[in-house]
Coordinates of C-alpha atoms and ligand atoms in Angstrom, one line a residue:
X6 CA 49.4 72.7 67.5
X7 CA 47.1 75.6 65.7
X8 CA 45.9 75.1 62.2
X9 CA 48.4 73.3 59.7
X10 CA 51.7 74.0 61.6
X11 CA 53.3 70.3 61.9
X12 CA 50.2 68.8 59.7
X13 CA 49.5 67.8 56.3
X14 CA 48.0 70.4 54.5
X15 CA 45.0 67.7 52.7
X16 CA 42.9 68.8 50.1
X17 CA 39.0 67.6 49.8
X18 CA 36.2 68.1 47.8
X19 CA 34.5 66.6 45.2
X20 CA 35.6 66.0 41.7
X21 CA 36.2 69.3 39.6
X22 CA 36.8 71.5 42.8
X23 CA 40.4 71.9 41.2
X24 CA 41.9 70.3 43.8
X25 CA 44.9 69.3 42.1
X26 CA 46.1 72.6 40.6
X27 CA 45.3 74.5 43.9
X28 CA 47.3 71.6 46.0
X29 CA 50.3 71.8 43.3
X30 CA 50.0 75.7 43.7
X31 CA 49.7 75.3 47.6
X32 CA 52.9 73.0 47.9
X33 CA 54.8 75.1 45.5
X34 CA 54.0 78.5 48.0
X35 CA 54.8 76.5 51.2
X36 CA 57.6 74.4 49.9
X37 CA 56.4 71.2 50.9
X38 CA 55.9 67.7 49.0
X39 CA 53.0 67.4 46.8
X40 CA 51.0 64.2 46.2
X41 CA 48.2 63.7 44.7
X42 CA 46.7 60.4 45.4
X43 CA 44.6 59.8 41.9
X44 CA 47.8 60.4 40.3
X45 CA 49.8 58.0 42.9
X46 CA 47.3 55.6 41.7
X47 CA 47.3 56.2 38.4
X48 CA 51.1 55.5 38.4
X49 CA 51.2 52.5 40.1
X50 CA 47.8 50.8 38.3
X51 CA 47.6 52.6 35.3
X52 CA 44.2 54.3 34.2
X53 CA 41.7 54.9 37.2
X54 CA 38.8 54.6 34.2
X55 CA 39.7 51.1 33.6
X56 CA 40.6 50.5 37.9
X57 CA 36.9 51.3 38.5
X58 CA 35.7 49.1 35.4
X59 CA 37.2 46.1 37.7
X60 CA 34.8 47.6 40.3
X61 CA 34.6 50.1 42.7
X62 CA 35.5 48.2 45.8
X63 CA 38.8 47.6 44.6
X64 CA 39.6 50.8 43.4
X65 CA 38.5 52.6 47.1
X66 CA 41.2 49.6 49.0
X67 CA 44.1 50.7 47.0
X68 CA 42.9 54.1 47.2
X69 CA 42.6 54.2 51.1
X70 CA 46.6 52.4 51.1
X71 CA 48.0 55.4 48.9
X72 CA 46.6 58.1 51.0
X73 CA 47.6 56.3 54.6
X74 CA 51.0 55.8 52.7
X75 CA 50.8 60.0 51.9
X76 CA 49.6 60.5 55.4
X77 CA 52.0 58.4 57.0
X78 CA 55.4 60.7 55.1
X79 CA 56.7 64.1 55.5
X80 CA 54.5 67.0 56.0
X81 CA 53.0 68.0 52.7
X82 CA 50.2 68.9 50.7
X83 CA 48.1 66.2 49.6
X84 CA 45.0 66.2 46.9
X85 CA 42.7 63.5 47.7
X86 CA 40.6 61.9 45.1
X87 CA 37.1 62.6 45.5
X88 CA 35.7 60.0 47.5
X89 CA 38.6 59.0 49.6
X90 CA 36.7 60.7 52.2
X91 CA 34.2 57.7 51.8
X92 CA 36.5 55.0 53.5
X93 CA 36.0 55.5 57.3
X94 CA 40.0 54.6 58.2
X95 CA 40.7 57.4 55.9
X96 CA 38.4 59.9 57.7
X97 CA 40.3 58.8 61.0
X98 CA 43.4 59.5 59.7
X99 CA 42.9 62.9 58.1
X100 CA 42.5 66.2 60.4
X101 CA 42.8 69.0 57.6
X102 CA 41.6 71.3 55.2
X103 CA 39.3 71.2 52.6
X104 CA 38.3 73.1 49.2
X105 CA 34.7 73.6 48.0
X106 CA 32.7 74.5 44.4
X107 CA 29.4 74.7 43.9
X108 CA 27.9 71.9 41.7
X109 CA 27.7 73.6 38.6
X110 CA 30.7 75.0 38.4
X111 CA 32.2 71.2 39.1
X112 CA 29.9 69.4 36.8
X113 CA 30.8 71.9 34.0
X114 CA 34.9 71.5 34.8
X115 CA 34.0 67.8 34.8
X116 CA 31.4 66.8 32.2
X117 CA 33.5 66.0 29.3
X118 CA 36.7 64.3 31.5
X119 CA 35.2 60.8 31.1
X120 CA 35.6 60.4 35.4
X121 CA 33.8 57.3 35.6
X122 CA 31.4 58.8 38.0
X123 CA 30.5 62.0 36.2
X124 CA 29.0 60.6 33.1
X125 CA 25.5 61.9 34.2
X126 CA 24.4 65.2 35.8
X127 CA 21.6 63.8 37.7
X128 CA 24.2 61.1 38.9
X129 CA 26.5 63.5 39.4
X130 CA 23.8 65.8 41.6
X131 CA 22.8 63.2 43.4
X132 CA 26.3 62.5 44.4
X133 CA 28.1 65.8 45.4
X134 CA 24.8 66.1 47.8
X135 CA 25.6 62.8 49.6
X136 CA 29.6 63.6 49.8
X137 CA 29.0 67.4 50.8
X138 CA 28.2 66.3 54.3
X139 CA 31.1 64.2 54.6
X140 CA 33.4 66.8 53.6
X141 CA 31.3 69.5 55.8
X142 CA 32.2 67.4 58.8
X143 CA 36.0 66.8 57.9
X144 CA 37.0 70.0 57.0
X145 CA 38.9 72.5 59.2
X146 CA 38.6 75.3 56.4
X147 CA 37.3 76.3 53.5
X148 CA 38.2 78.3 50.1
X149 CA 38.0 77.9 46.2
X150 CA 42.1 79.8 45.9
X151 CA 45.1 78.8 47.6
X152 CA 45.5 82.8 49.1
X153 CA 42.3 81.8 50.9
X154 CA 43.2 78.3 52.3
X155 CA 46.6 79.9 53.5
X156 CA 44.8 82.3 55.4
X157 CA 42.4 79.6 56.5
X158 CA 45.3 77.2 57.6
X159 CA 46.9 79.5 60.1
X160 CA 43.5 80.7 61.6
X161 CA 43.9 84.5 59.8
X162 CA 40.0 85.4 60.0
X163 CA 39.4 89.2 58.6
X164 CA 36.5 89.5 61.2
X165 CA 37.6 91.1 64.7
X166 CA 34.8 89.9 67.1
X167 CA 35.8 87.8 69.7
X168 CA 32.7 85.0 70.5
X169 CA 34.1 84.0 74.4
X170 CA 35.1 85.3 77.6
X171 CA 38.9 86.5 77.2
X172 CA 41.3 88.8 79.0
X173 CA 42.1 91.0 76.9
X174 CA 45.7 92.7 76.7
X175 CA 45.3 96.0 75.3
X176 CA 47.9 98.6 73.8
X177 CA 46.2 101.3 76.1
X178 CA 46.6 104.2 73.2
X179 CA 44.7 101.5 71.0
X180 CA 41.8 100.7 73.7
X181 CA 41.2 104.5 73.8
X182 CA 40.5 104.9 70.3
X183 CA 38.9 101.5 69.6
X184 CA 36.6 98.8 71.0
X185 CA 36.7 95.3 70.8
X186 CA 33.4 94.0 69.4
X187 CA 32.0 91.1 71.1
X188 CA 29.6 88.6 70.0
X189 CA 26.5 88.8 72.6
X190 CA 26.8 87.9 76.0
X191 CA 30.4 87.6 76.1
X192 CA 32.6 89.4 78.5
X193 CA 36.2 90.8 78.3
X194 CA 38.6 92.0 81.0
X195 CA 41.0 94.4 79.8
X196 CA 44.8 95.2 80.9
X197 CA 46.1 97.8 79.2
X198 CA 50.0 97.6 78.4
X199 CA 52.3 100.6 77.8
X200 CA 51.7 102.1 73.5
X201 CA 53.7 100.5 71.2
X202 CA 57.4 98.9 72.3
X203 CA 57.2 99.9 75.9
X204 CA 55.0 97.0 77.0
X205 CA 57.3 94.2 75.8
X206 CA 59.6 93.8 78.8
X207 CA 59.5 91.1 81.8
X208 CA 58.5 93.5 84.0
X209 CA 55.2 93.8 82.1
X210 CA 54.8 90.1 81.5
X211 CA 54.9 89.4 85.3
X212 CA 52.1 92.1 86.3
X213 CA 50.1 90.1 83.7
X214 CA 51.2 86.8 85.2
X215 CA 49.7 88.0 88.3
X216 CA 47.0 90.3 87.0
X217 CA 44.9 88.0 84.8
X218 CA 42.6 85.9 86.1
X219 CA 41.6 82.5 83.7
X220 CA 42.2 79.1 84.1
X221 CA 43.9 76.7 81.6
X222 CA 40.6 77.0 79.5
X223 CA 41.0 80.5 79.2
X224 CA 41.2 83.1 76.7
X225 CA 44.2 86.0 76.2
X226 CA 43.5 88.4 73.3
X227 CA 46.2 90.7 71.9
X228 CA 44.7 93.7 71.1
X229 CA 47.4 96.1 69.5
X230 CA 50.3 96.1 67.5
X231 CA 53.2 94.2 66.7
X232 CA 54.7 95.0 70.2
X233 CA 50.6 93.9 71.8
X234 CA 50.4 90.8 70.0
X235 CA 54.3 89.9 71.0
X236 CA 53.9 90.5 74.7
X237 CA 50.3 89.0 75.0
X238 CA 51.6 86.1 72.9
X239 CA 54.2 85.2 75.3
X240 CA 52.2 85.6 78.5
X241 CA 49.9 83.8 76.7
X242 CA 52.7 81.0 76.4
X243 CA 53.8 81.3 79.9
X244 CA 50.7 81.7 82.0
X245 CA 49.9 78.5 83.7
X246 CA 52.5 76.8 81.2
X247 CA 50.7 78.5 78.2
X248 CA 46.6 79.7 77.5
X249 CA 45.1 79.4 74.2
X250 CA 45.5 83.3 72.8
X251 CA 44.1 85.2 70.0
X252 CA 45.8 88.1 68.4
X253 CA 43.6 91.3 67.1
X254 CA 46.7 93.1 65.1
X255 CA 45.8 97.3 64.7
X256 CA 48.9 98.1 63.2
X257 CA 49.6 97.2 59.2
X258 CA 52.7 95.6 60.6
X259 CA 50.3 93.5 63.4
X260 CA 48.5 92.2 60.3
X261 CA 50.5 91.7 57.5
X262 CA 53.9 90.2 59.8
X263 CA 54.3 90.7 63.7
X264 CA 50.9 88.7 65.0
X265 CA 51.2 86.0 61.9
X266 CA 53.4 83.2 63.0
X267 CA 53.7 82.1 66.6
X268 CA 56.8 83.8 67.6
X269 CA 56.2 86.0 70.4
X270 CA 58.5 88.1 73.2
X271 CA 59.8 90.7 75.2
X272 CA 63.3 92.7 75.1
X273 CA 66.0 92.1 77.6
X274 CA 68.4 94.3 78.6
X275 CA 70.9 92.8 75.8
X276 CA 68.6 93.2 72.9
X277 CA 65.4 93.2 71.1
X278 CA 63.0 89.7 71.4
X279 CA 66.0 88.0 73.1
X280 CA 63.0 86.3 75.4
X281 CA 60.5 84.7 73.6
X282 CA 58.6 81.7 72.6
X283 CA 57.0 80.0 69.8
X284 CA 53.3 80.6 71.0
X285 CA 50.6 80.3 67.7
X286 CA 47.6 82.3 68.1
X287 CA 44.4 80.3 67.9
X288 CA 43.0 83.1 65.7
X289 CA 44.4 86.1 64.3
X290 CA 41.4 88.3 63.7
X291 CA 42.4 91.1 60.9
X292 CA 40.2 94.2 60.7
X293 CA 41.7 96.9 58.4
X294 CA 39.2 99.7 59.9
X295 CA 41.8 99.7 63.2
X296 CA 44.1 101.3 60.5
X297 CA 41.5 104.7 60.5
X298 CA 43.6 106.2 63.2
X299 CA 46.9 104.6 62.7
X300 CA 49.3 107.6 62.4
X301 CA 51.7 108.2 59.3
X302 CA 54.7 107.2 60.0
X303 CA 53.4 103.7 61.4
X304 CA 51.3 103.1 58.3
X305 CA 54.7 103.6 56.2
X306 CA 56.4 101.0 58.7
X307 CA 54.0 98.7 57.5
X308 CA 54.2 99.7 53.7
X309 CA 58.1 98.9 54.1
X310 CA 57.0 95.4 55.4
X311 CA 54.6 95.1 52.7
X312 CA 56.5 95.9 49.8
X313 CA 59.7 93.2 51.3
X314 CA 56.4 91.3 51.1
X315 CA 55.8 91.7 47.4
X316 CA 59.3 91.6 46.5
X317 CA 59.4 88.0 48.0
X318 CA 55.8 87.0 46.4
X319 CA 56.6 88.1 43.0
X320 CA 53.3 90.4 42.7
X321 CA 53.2 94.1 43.3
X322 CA 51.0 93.9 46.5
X323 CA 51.6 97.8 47.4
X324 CA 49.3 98.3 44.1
X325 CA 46.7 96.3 45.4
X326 CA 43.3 98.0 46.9
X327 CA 44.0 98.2 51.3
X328 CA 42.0 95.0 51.9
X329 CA 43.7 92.9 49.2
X330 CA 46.9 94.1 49.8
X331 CA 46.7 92.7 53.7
X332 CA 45.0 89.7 52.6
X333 CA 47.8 88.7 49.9
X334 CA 50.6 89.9 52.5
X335 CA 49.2 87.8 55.1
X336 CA 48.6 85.1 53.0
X337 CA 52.1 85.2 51.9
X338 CA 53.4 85.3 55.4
X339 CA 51.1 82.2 56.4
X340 CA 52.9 80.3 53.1
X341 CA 56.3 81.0 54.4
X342 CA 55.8 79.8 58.0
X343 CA 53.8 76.7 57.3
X344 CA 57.2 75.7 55.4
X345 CA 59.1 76.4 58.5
X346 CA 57.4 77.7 61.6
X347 CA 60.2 77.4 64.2
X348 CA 63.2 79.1 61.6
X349 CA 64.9 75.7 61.7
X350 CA 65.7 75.2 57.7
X351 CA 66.4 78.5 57.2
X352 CA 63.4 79.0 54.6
X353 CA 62.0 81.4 57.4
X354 CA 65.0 83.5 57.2
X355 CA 63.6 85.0 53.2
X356 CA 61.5 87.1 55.4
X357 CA 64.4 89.2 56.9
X358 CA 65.3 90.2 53.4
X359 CA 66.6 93.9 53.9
X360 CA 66.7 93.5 57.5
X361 CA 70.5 92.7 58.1
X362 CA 71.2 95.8 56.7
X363 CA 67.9 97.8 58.4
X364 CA 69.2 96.4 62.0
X365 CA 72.8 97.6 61.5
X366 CA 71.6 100.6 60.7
X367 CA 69.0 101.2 63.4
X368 CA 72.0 100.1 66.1
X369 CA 73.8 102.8 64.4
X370 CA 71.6 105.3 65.1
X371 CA 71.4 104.3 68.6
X372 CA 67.7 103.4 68.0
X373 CA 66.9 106.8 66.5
X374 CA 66.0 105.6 62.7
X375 CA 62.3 103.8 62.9
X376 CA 62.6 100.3 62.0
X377 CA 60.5 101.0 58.7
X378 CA 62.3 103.7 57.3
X379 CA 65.7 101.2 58.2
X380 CA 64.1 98.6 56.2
X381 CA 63.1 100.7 53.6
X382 CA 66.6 101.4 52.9
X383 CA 67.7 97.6 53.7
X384 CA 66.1 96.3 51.0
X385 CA 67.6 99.3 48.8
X386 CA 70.8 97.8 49.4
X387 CA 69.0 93.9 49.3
X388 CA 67.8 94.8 45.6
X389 CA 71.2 96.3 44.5
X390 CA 73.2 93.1 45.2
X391 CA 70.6 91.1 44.2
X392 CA 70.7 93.1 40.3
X393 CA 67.8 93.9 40.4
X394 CA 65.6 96.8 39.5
X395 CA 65.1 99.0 43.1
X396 CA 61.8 101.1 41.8
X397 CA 59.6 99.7 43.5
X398 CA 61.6 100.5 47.1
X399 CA 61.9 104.4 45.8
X400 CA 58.7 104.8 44.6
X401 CA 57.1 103.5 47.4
X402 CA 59.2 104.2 50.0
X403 CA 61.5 107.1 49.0
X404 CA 64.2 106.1 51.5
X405 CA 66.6 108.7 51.9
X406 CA 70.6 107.8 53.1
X407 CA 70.7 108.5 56.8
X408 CA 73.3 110.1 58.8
X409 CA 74.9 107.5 60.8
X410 CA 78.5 106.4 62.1
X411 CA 79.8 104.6 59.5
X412 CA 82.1 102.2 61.5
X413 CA 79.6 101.8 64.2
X414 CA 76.9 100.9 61.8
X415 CA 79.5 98.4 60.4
X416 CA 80.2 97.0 63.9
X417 CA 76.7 96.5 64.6
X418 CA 76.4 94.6 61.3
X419 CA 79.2 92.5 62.4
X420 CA 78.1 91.6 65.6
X421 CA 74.8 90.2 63.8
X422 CA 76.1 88.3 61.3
X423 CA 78.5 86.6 63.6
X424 CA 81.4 86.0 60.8
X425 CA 79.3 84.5 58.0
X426 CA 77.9 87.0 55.7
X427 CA 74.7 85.2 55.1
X428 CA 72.3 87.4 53.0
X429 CA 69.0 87.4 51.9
X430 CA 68.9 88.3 48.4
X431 CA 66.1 88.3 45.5
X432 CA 66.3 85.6 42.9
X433 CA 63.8 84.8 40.3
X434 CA 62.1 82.5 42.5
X435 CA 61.9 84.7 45.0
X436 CA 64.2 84.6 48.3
X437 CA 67.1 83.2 49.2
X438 CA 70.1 82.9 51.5
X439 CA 73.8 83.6 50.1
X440 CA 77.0 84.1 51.6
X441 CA 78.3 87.1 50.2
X442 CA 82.0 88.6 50.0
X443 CA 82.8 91.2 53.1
X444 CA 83.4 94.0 50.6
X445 CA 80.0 93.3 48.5
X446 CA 78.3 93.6 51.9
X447 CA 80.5 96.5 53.4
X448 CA 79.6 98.5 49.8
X449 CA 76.0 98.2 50.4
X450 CA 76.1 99.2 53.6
X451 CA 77.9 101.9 53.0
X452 CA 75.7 103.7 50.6
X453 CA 72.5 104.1 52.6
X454 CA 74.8 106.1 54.5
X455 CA 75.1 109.8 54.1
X456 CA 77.9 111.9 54.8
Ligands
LIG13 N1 56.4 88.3 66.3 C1 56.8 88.6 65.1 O1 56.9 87.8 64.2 C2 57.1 90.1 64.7 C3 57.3 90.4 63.4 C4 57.5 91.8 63.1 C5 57.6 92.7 64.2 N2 57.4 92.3 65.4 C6 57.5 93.3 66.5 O2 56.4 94.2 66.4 C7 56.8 95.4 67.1 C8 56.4 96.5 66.2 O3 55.0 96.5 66.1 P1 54.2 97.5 65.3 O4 55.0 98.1 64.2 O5 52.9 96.9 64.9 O6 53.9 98.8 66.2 P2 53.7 98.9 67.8 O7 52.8 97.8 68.4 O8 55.0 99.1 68.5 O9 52.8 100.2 67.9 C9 53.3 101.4 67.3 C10 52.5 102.6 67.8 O10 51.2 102.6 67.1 C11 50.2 102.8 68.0 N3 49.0 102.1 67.5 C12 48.8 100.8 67.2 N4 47.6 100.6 66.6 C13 47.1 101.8 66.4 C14 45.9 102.3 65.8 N5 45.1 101.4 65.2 N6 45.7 103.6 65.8 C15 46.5 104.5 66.3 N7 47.7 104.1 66.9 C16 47.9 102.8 67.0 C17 50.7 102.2 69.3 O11 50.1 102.7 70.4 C18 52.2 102.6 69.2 O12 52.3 103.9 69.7 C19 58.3 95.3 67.3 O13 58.5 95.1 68.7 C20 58.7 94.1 66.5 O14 59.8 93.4 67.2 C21 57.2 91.0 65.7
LIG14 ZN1 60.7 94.2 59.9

């Protein structure tokens, strides 16, 4: 398994890196259990002070027992105490992320906290040197915020040079207009794939099959879009029973949604992804300077996704700078599947908000409306039965009703929703699923329609 996906998400550093606040913060954005050791000590023995008056050996047993008891439950986000790392059966068991500060800012957070081991700055000094290596050698990833750690958890790297030999699948409009940068001495074999949607089919897949040439230590990179990334993905996951792959999004849809979170596919004749697998990228490699050439109409696909984004994060990401926006949008993404990266709780399902509505609606223009202008005006109607305020949808996205069939738009709808009309809607804590009555759903639908 890639990054945290089916791990605990642990939480190292020294004393003062904030680790409990950013682990509370982490757990709260990924839904998972949060524990945090010193205080699972603390409830069970009372003060930790007066633990470590009784000597440190004693304090670092229990300690080492509460943490393989953490380890040993449901995947969650755990703070470990500062020098848990110390005990050697605890290094065994952990295989996860870590959180760093520099010593000044820790010693100043931690000065006046009366921690029995940061009564003195030399001390102290001396200390966070001799643990630093411990924690260099542990950790998988690295960052002082949680939007960082998120990114770091799933692999998302905002770097696009590939360091070894790969075959790379490339959208062949993209591979015109862009190279691939390479660390030195590394060589790339590209396949180019039809632009955009055309190259997810099986027919493509199986000239790839027999096209690429690496052995189960090899290397696929997606180079492209959403459409890239999906087809690369899954000839990734099906070439020799599945390569390691990387995905190099160009789109703003690649790097915000389509090559975060391990699903990948082709169409079939019966619909859209209806072959697929659950395939994680080792890496996803994010360079917004692919988006110079990325035509209108494609950067407002994206925008859609990114506002749906926002919505669902509670913070105005279409506001943000370029950079910060993908980095928060990502992030956000990498929080949602690391709650449920196969779609089996349903938690998954928030990110579809607007999209019940966009897919009816894109059926019932035989295929004519883009997806982003469809989900533009999905989460219109997503933000009406929710009550809530739709401004940010208009004046970002200006959707405008479409001209559709109304009852095959309706039909379409039905055929999705199978008989339950299951809905994402907009709470206060962001997303959730509702069933909603057929009329509610059938008045919403109805006016993104024009006559
Ligand atoms: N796997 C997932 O979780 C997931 C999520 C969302 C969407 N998707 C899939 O992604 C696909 C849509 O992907 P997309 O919106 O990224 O678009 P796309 O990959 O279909 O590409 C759209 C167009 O943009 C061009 N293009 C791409 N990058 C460019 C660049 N930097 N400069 C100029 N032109 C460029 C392509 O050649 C193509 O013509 C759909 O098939 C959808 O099902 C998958
Ligand atoms: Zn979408």
């Amino acid at each position: 398994m890639v990054g945290a996906v089916d791990k605990h998400l642990a939480v190292i550093g020294f004393m003062g890196a904030g680790k409990s606040k950013l682990g509370r913060e982490l757990a709260r954005l990924t839904h998972r259990p949060f524990v945090d050791t010193d205080q699972e000590i603390e409830k069970r023995h009372g003060p930790i002070g007066e633990l470590f008056e009784r000597g440190e050996p004693e304090f670092r047993r229990i300690e080492e027992q509460v943490v393989a008891e953490a380890l040993a439950g449901p995947t969650a986000v755990i703070a470990l105490g500062g020098g848990a790392v110390l005990s050697e059966a605890t290094r065994k068991r952990l295989r996860r992320t870590w959180i760093t500060v520099d010593v000044d800012t820790a010693w100043s957070r931690v000065r006046d906290s009366g921690r029995p081991l940061a009564r003195d700055r030399e001390q102290f000094g001396r200390l966070f040197e001799e643990r630093s290596d411990v924690y260099d050698l542990l950790a998988q990833g690295t960052g002082e915020d949680a939007e960082s750690l998120l990114l770091e958890s799933l692999h998302v790297i905002f770097s696009s040079e590939i360091a070894c030999d790969a075959a790379v699948v490339a959208d062949e409009r993209v591979a015109q207009l862009h190279e691939l940068p390479v660390v030195g001495g590394v060589t790339l074999t590209t396949h180019l794939v039809p632009a955009g949607e055309g190259a997810k089919t099986l027919a493509v897949v199986e000239r790839l099959w027999s096209e690429v040439e690496i052995d189960r230590d090899g290397w696929i990179v997606g180079f492209g879009g959403g459409s890239t990334t999906d087809v690369a993905g899954f000839t990734a996951a099906t070439y020799l029973r599945g390569v390691h792959w990387v995905a190099v999004p160009t789109t703003l849809v690649g790097m915000v949604d389509a090559a975060i979170g391990g699903k990948t596919g082709v169409n079939t004749e019966q619909g859209k992804n209806l072959a697929g697998a659950f395939h994680f990228p080792w890496e996803i490699r994010i360079d917004p300077r692919f988006l110079a050439t990325l035509p209108d109409e494609e950067r407002r696909a994206g925008m859609a996704e990114v506002v749906k984004t926002g919505l669902l994060a509670g913070k105005p990401l279409w506001e943000f700078p370029e950079d910060e926006m993908i980095r928060a949008a990502a992030a956000f993404k990498c929080a949602v599947v690391l709650s449920d990266p196969y779609e089996r709780d349903g938690r998954r399902t928030i990110l579809n908000l607007g999209h019940t509505f966009a897919h009816a609606l894109e059926a019932g223009s035989g295929y004519e409306l883009r997806h982003g202008d469809a989900v533009a005006l999905g989460l219109l109607a997503a933000l009406r039965l929710s009550g809530r305020p739709t401004d940010p949808v208009e004046d970002v996205l200006a959707p405008q009703p479409v001209r559709v069939d109304r009852d095959r738009t309706w039909d379409a709808l039905l055929r999705d929703k199978k008989g339950a009309f299951n809905i994402v809607l907009l709470g206060d804590d962001g997303g959730f699923v509702t069933e909603l009555p057929e009329a509610d759903v059938r008045r919403a639908l109805d006016e993104l329609i024009a006559d």
